[in-house]
């Protein structure tokens, strides 16, 4: 939305993937905290091999981007749907006391983490880039502030460190509120008059919306996900440009719904990420490009 009104966006290629997200058919995806690995849990493949040890001196405790990438390659090579987090180094009572919500949540979906390894996959987690702002959340568009994950102050560089995001949300919000309060105190402030507008009455076909979203997600995951290449990004751009046309025609001709608005925003954001990624041939932080000619 900010991009459409002319706001500058930066660093969008730096999408952080979290390596350990719960994976089970029919269950929701949720994050399995890194603290488990801090306490001794290790990542293993379906054969029980600790494949991270061969890749990084910190093994399962390597940085998020390294672990996500290694799992991604392991799954591509094995054809398995997931790898596992093995908690057997910890005593069952310690796990239940120290990680009660993880224990309960996994149990709810049929995994007793004190007795069996947790099925995990990497998943998209955080956008280090976003709408370019100063420390008061100001963008280049007058009266448009961007605060939190949608904004980009540059704080997270190319790879966010754990726990810094919520701190940034709070500090940016405080600075922005102080700056706005000072400005409003000195000037007369008018809310803009919204234009009169009527939505078309025709409902968008929910099957088409679901299919578009699914295509968008699989395109981003396969071509602009953990590992990118120029060829993959070109293909993603082609698919997304066509998809954006389809979605725009829905948007103009159908009654607006939350799903339709989100879909239109999602395809635009995806295109911006792909564009930023294709302009940056250098792997750095959570943007990883291979130069393979497929
Ligand atoms: C599983 C998980 C665990 C995390 N753990 C940590 C952690 O331990 N420490 C840490 O620092 N960070 C953590 N993060 C990152 C952190 O939670 C997020 O970066 C942070 O919550 C972003 O806050 P936000 O207010 O900017 O955005 P959000 O929390 O995403 O809020 C944006 C809001 O805008 C609404 N919205 C979107 N589009 C529209 C629209 N068109 N109109 C109106 N409303 C709209 C959304 O519904 C949403 O409520 C974690 C993230 C995830 C996914």
Short mmCIF file of C-alpha atoms and ligand atoms in Angstrom, two decimals:
data_model
loop_
_atom_site.label_atom_id
_atom_site.label_comp_id
_atom_site.label_asym_id
_atom_site.label_seq_id
_atom_site.Cartn_x
_atom_site.Cartn_y
_atom_site.Cartn_z
CA UNK A 1 0.00 0.00 0.00
CA UNK A 2 2.85 2.38 0.88
CA UNK A 3 4.63 1.60 -2.39
CA UNK A 4 1.48 2.42 -4.35
CA UNK A 5 1.40 5.93 -2.91
CA UNK A 6 5.06 6.49 -3.78
CA UNK A 7 6.89 5.48 -0.60
CA UNK A 8 10.46 4.29 -1.04
CA UNK A 9 11.03 0.62 -0.15
CA UNK A 10 14.46 -0.85 0.58
CA UNK A 11 16.25 -4.14 1.41
CA UNK A 12 13.25 -6.28 0.48
CA UNK A 13 15.44 -9.17 -0.66
CA UNK A 14 16.42 -9.83 2.96
CA UNK A 15 13.67 -12.23 4.01
CA UNK A 16 14.60 -14.22 7.07
CA UNK A 17 13.55 -17.87 7.23
CA UNK A 18 13.18 -19.61 10.56
CA UNK A 19 14.64 -23.12 10.48
CA UNK A 20 12.41 -24.89 12.98
CA UNK A 21 8.69 -24.68 12.31
CA UNK A 22 6.39 -27.55 13.34
CA UNK A 23 5.36 -29.67 10.36
CA UNK A 24 2.57 -32.21 10.41
CA UNK A 25 -0.19 -32.82 7.91
CA UNK A 26 -3.45 -31.28 9.09
CA UNK A 27 -1.74 -29.30 11.89
CA UNK A 28 -1.01 -25.57 11.83
CA UNK A 29 2.60 -24.46 11.36
CA UNK A 30 4.03 -22.92 14.54
CA UNK A 31 7.47 -21.96 15.64
CA UNK A 32 9.60 -24.34 17.70
CA UNK A 33 11.78 -22.03 19.76
CA UNK A 34 15.55 -21.84 19.32
CA UNK A 35 15.85 -22.09 23.10
CA UNK A 36 15.35 -25.86 22.71
CA UNK A 37 18.55 -26.08 20.69
CA UNK A 38 20.19 -23.83 23.27
CA UNK A 39 19.36 -26.51 25.86
CA UNK A 40 20.80 -29.36 23.78
CA UNK A 41 18.21 -30.37 21.15
CA UNK A 42 19.79 -31.29 17.80
CA UNK A 43 18.54 -31.35 14.22
CA UNK A 44 18.60 -34.77 12.55
CA UNK A 45 17.37 -36.22 9.28
CA UNK A 46 14.98 -39.18 8.86
CA UNK A 47 17.94 -41.56 9.36
CA UNK A 48 18.85 -39.85 12.64
CA UNK A 49 22.02 -38.26 11.20
CA UNK A 50 23.20 -34.92 12.63
CA UNK A 51 23.77 -33.39 9.20
CA UNK A 52 24.36 -29.84 10.55
CA UNK A 53 27.64 -30.94 12.18
CA UNK A 54 29.33 -31.33 8.79
CA UNK A 55 28.32 -27.83 7.69
CA UNK A 56 29.04 -25.44 10.55
CA UNK A 57 31.24 -25.55 13.68
CA UNK A 58 28.17 -24.65 15.78
CA UNK A 59 26.17 -27.56 14.31
CA UNK A 60 22.46 -27.19 15.12
CA UNK A 61 23.18 -23.82 16.76
CA UNK A 62 24.47 -22.24 13.53
CA UNK A 63 22.80 -18.95 12.45
CA UNK A 64 19.20 -19.15 11.20
CA UNK A 65 20.06 -18.62 7.53
CA UNK A 66 22.72 -21.36 7.57
CA UNK A 67 20.43 -23.88 9.30
CA UNK A 68 17.44 -23.05 7.04
CA UNK A 69 19.55 -23.43 3.91
CA UNK A 70 21.12 -26.69 5.04
CA UNK A 71 17.71 -28.18 5.89
CA UNK A 72 16.39 -27.01 2.52
CA UNK A 73 19.26 -28.78 0.71
CA UNK A 74 18.90 -31.88 2.88
CA UNK A 75 15.19 -32.14 2.01
CA UNK A 76 15.85 -31.56 -1.69
CA UNK A 77 18.46 -34.35 -1.68
CA UNK A 78 16.46 -36.87 0.37
CA UNK A 79 12.98 -36.13 -0.99
CA UNK A 80 11.69 -36.28 2.61
CA UNK A 81 9.00 -33.77 3.64
CA UNK A 82 10.71 -32.67 6.88
CA UNK A 83 13.68 -33.13 9.20
CA UNK A 84 13.46 -33.54 12.99
CA UNK A 85 14.43 -31.87 16.23
CA UNK A 86 15.73 -34.51 18.61
CA UNK A 87 15.24 -33.62 22.28
CA UNK A 88 16.53 -36.90 23.69
CA UNK A 89 19.53 -35.18 25.36
CA UNK A 90 17.07 -33.55 27.80
CA UNK A 91 15.23 -35.27 30.63
CA UNK A 92 11.42 -35.50 30.00
CA UNK A 93 10.56 -33.66 33.24
CA UNK A 94 12.98 -30.84 32.34
CA UNK A 95 11.33 -30.46 28.90
CA UNK A 96 7.82 -30.37 30.43
CA UNK A 97 8.85 -27.77 33.02
CA UNK A 98 11.07 -25.55 30.89
CA UNK A 99 8.98 -25.66 27.67
CA UNK A 100 5.38 -26.28 28.82
CA UNK A 101 3.67 -24.54 25.89
CA UNK A 102 5.75 -26.30 23.22
CA UNK A 103 5.14 -29.61 25.01
CA UNK A 104 1.37 -29.02 25.18
CA UNK A 105 1.03 -27.71 21.66
CA UNK A 106 2.96 -30.56 20.03
CA UNK A 107 1.04 -33.09 22.14
CA UNK A 108 -2.22 -31.59 20.90
CA UNK A 109 -1.12 -32.50 17.36
CA UNK A 110 0.01 -36.00 18.27
CA UNK A 111 3.73 -35.51 19.00
CA UNK A 112 5.04 -36.22 22.52
CA UNK A 113 8.34 -34.32 22.38
CA UNK A 114 9.68 -36.17 25.44
CA UNK A 115 9.43 -39.49 23.57
CA UNK A 116 9.85 -38.73 19.87
CA UNK A 117 11.59 -36.16 17.64
CA UNK A 118 9.64 -33.11 16.45
CA UNK A 119 9.02 -32.88 12.67
CA UNK A 120 10.25 -29.49 11.43
CA UNK A 121 10.77 -27.46 8.24
CA UNK A 122 12.07 -23.94 7.58
CA UNK A 123 9.47 -21.20 6.94
CA UNK A 124 9.35 -17.51 6.08
CA UNK A 125 9.71 -15.53 9.30
CA UNK A 126 10.64 -11.85 9.04
CA UNK A 127 11.21 -9.12 6.48
CA UNK A 128 14.40 -7.18 7.29
CA UNK A 129 13.52 -4.64 4.59
CA UNK A 130 10.39 -2.58 4.12
CA UNK A 131 9.26 1.02 3.79
CA UNK A 132 12.31 3.23 4.26
CA UNK A 133 11.96 5.42 7.34
CA UNK A 134 13.99 7.55 9.69
CA UNK A 135 14.09 6.72 13.41
CA UNK A 136 10.77 8.51 13.90
CA UNK A 137 9.01 6.24 11.42
CA UNK A 138 8.76 8.98 8.78
CA UNK A 139 8.68 7.91 5.14
CA UNK A 140 9.34 10.08 2.08
CA UNK A 141 5.54 10.53 1.76
CA UNK A 142 4.29 13.37 3.93
CA UNK A 143 2.10 12.22 6.85
CA UNK A 144 2.80 8.54 6.16
CA UNK A 145 4.63 6.81 9.00
CA UNK A 146 5.74 3.18 8.87
CA UNK A 147 6.48 1.48 12.18
CA UNK A 148 7.50 -2.07 13.03
CA UNK A 149 8.11 -4.88 10.58
CA UNK A 150 6.61 -2.96 7.66
CA UNK A 151 9.17 -0.18 8.08
CA UNK A 152 12.91 -0.35 7.50
CA UNK A 153 15.16 1.83 9.63
CA UNK A 154 18.20 -0.27 8.65
CA UNK A 155 18.45 -1.65 12.19
CA UNK A 156 18.26 -5.29 11.09
CA UNK A 157 20.83 -5.03 8.31
CA UNK A 158 20.79 -8.10 6.09
CA UNK A 159 19.92 -10.56 8.85
CA UNK A 160 17.90 -9.75 11.97
CA UNK A 161 19.14 -10.95 15.34
CA UNK A 162 16.60 -12.73 17.55
CA UNK A 163 14.38 -10.52 19.75
CA UNK A 164 15.28 -7.18 18.14
CA UNK A 165 12.04 -6.80 16.22
CA UNK A 166 9.68 -6.16 19.13
CA UNK A 167 12.18 -3.71 20.62
CA UNK A 168 12.22 -1.83 17.34
CA UNK A 169 8.39 -1.79 17.22
CA UNK A 170 8.29 -0.19 20.67
CA UNK A 171 11.07 2.36 20.23
CA UNK A 172 9.96 3.45 16.73
CA UNK A 173 6.36 3.79 17.91
CA UNK A 174 7.44 5.95 20.85
CA UNK A 175 9.68 8.21 18.74
CA UNK A 176 6.99 8.53 16.05
CA UNK A 177 4.29 9.37 18.59
CA UNK A 178 6.50 12.02 20.21
CA UNK A 179 7.37 13.60 16.85
CA UNK A 180 3.73 13.58 15.69
CA UNK A 181 2.47 15.03 18.97
CA UNK A 182 5.00 17.87 18.69
CA UNK A 183 3.99 18.55 15.08
CA UNK A 184 0.25 18.48 15.79
CA UNK A 185 0.77 20.89 18.71
CA UNK A 186 2.32 23.49 16.36
CA UNK A 187 0.12 23.04 13.27
CA UNK A 188 -3.52 22.73 12.45
CA UNK A 189 -4.07 19.10 11.52
CA UNK A 190 -6.79 17.96 9.11
CA UNK A 191 -7.73 14.37 8.47
CA UNK A 192 -7.96 13.78 4.71
CA UNK A 193 -11.47 13.63 3.20
CA UNK A 194 -12.02 10.12 1.80
CA UNK A 195 -13.43 10.06 -1.73
CA UNK A 196 -16.98 8.81 -2.15
CA UNK A 197 -16.69 5.35 -3.63
CA UNK A 198 -18.98 2.42 -4.31
CA UNK A 199 -17.84 -1.16 -4.50
CA UNK A 200 -19.13 -3.36 -7.35
CA UNK A 201 -21.73 -5.90 -6.18
CA UNK A 202 -20.36 -9.01 -7.90
CA UNK A 203 -18.67 -11.47 -5.49
CA UNK A 204 -15.15 -12.65 -6.38
CA UNK A 205 -15.03 -16.41 -6.97
CA UNK A 206 -13.47 -17.86 -3.75
CA UNK A 207 -11.97 -20.79 -5.68
CA UNK A 208 -10.05 -18.40 -7.92
CA UNK A 209 -8.83 -16.40 -4.92
CA UNK A 210 -7.65 -19.57 -3.15
CA UNK A 211 -5.89 -20.80 -6.30
CA UNK A 212 -4.18 -17.43 -6.86
CA UNK A 213 -2.95 -17.37 -3.28
CA UNK A 214 -1.67 -20.92 -3.54
CA UNK A 215 0.18 -20.13 -6.80
CA UNK A 216 1.65 -17.01 -5.23
CA UNK A 217 2.89 -18.96 -2.19
CA UNK A 218 4.40 -21.82 -4.18
CA UNK A 219 6.06 -19.41 -6.62
CA UNK A 220 7.68 -17.45 -3.80
CA UNK A 221 8.73 -20.56 -1.89
CA UNK A 222 10.26 -22.35 -4.88
CA UNK A 223 11.77 -19.45 -6.83
CA UNK A 224 12.37 -16.67 -4.31
CA UNK A 225 12.71 -18.63 -1.07
CA UNK A 226 15.67 -19.89 0.95
CA UNK A 227 17.87 -20.32 -2.16
CA UNK A 228 17.47 -18.05 -5.20
CA UNK A 229 19.03 -17.96 -8.65
CA UNK A 230 18.71 -15.45 -11.51
CA UNK A 231 16.74 -17.97 -13.55
CA UNK A 232 14.35 -18.78 -10.70
CA UNK A 233 13.77 -15.10 -10.03
CA UNK A 234 13.07 -14.39 -13.71
CA UNK A 235 10.53 -17.17 -13.75
CA UNK A 236 8.93 -15.90 -10.53
CA UNK A 237 8.64 -12.41 -11.99
CA UNK A 238 6.94 -13.72 -15.13
CA UNK A 239 4.37 -15.71 -13.14
CA UNK A 240 3.73 -12.89 -10.68
CA UNK A 241 3.26 -10.23 -13.37
CA UNK A 242 0.58 -12.34 -15.01
CA UNK A 243 -1.00 -13.09 -11.66
CA UNK A 244 -1.06 -9.39 -10.79
CA UNK A 245 -3.04 -8.70 -13.96
CA UNK A 246 -5.62 -11.36 -13.05
CA UNK A 247 -5.93 -10.06 -9.50
CA UNK A 248 -6.23 -6.44 -10.65
CA UNK A 249 -9.18 -7.36 -12.83
CA UNK A 250 -10.86 -9.09 -9.87
CA UNK A 251 -10.14 -6.10 -7.73
CA UNK A 252 -11.71 -3.66 -10.16
CA UNK A 253 -14.76 -5.77 -10.98
CA UNK A 254 -15.74 -7.46 -7.70
CA UNK A 255 -17.00 -6.51 -4.27
CA UNK A 256 -14.04 -5.90 -2.00
CA UNK A 257 -13.36 -8.47 0.69
CA UNK A 258 -10.48 -8.89 3.09
CA UNK A 259 -9.19 -11.86 1.04
CA UNK A 260 -9.19 -9.86 -2.16
CA UNK A 261 -7.42 -6.86 -0.61
CA UNK A 262 -4.81 -9.10 1.00
CA UNK A 263 -4.26 -11.00 -2.24
CA UNK A 264 -3.71 -7.77 -4.17
CA UNK A 265 -1.25 -6.53 -1.54
CA UNK A 266 0.49 -9.91 -1.39
CA UNK A 267 1.15 -10.12 -5.13
CA UNK A 268 2.52 -6.57 -5.16
CA UNK A 269 4.77 -7.28 -2.18
CA UNK A 270 5.95 -10.53 -3.79
CA UNK A 271 6.87 -8.66 -6.98
CA UNK A 272 8.84 -6.09 -5.00
CA UNK A 273 10.75 -8.84 -3.17
CA UNK A 274 11.54 -10.64 -6.43
CA UNK A 275 12.60 -7.40 -8.08
CA UNK A 276 14.89 -6.48 -5.16
CA UNK A 277 16.35 -10.00 -5.10
CA UNK A 278 17.05 -9.98 -8.83
CA UNK A 279 18.87 -6.64 -8.58
CA UNK A 280 21.23 -8.00 -5.93
CA UNK A 281 23.54 -10.78 -7.16
CA UNK A 282 25.54 -10.86 -3.91
CA UNK A 283 24.66 -13.39 -1.21
CA UNK A 284 24.62 -11.66 2.14
CA UNK A 285 22.78 -12.41 5.39
CA UNK A 286 19.45 -14.00 4.61
CA UNK A 287 19.57 -13.26 0.85
CA UNK A 288 21.28 -16.25 -0.76
CA UNK A 289 21.76 -16.54 -4.52
CA UNK A 290 23.33 -19.31 -6.53
CA UNK A 291 24.46 -18.57 -10.04
CA UNK A 292 23.38 -21.88 -11.53
CA UNK A 293 22.21 -21.91 -15.15
CA UNK A 294 19.33 -24.38 -15.15
C1 LIG B 1 6.32 -17.01 15.17
C2 LIG B 1 7.05 -15.71 15.38
C3 LIG B 1 7.79 -15.51 16.54
C4 LIG B 1 8.47 -14.31 16.74
N1 LIG B 1 9.20 -14.13 17.88
C5 LIG B 1 9.81 -12.94 18.09
C6 LIG B 1 10.55 -12.70 19.30
O1 LIG B 1 10.66 -13.58 20.16
N2 LIG B 1 11.12 -11.48 19.48
C7 LIG B 1 11.04 -10.50 18.53
O2 LIG B 1 11.58 -9.41 18.73
N3 LIG B 1 10.36 -10.71 17.38
C8 LIG B 1 9.74 -11.89 17.14
N4 LIG B 1 9.07 -12.09 15.96
C9 LIG B 1 8.92 -10.97 15.03
C10 LIG B 1 7.87 -10.01 15.58
O3 LIG B 1 6.84 -10.73 16.23
C11 LIG B 1 7.24 -9.18 14.46
O4 LIG B 1 8.26 -8.59 13.70
C12 LIG B 1 6.36 -8.09 15.07
O5 LIG B 1 5.28 -8.69 15.77
C13 LIG B 1 5.84 -7.17 13.99
O6 LIG B 1 4.90 -6.29 14.59
P1 LIG B 1 4.13 -5.25 13.71
O7 LIG B 1 3.18 -4.54 14.63
O8 LIG B 1 5.10 -4.44 12.93
O9 LIG B 1 3.36 -6.12 12.64
P2 LIG B 1 2.15 -7.22 12.88
O10 LIG B 1 2.28 -7.76 14.25
O11 LIG B 1 2.26 -8.08 11.71
O12 LIG B 1 0.90 -6.27 12.84
C14 LIG B 1 0.41 -5.75 11.63
C15 LIG B 1 -1.09 -5.65 11.78
O13 LIG B 1 -1.63 -4.97 10.64
C16 LIG B 1 -2.79 -5.65 10.23
N5 LIG B 1 -2.99 -5.36 8.79
C17 LIG B 1 -2.32 -5.87 7.74
N6 LIG B 1 -2.81 -5.36 6.59
C18 LIG B 1 -3.80 -4.52 6.93
C19 LIG B 1 -4.70 -3.68 6.19
N7 LIG B 1 -4.67 -3.62 4.86
N8 LIG B 1 -5.58 -2.94 6.88
C20 LIG B 1 -5.62 -2.98 8.23
N9 LIG B 1 -4.81 -3.76 8.98
C21 LIG B 1 -3.92 -4.51 8.34
C22 LIG B 1 -2.51 -7.11 10.50
O14 LIG B 1 -3.70 -7.84 10.61
C23 LIG B 1 -1.76 -7.03 11.83
O15 LIG B 1 -2.62 -7.06 12.93
C24 LIG B 1 8.40 -13.29 15.75
C25 LIG B 1 7.65 -13.49 14.58
C26 LIG B 1 6.99 -14.69 14.39
C27 LIG B 1 6.19 -14.88 13.11
#
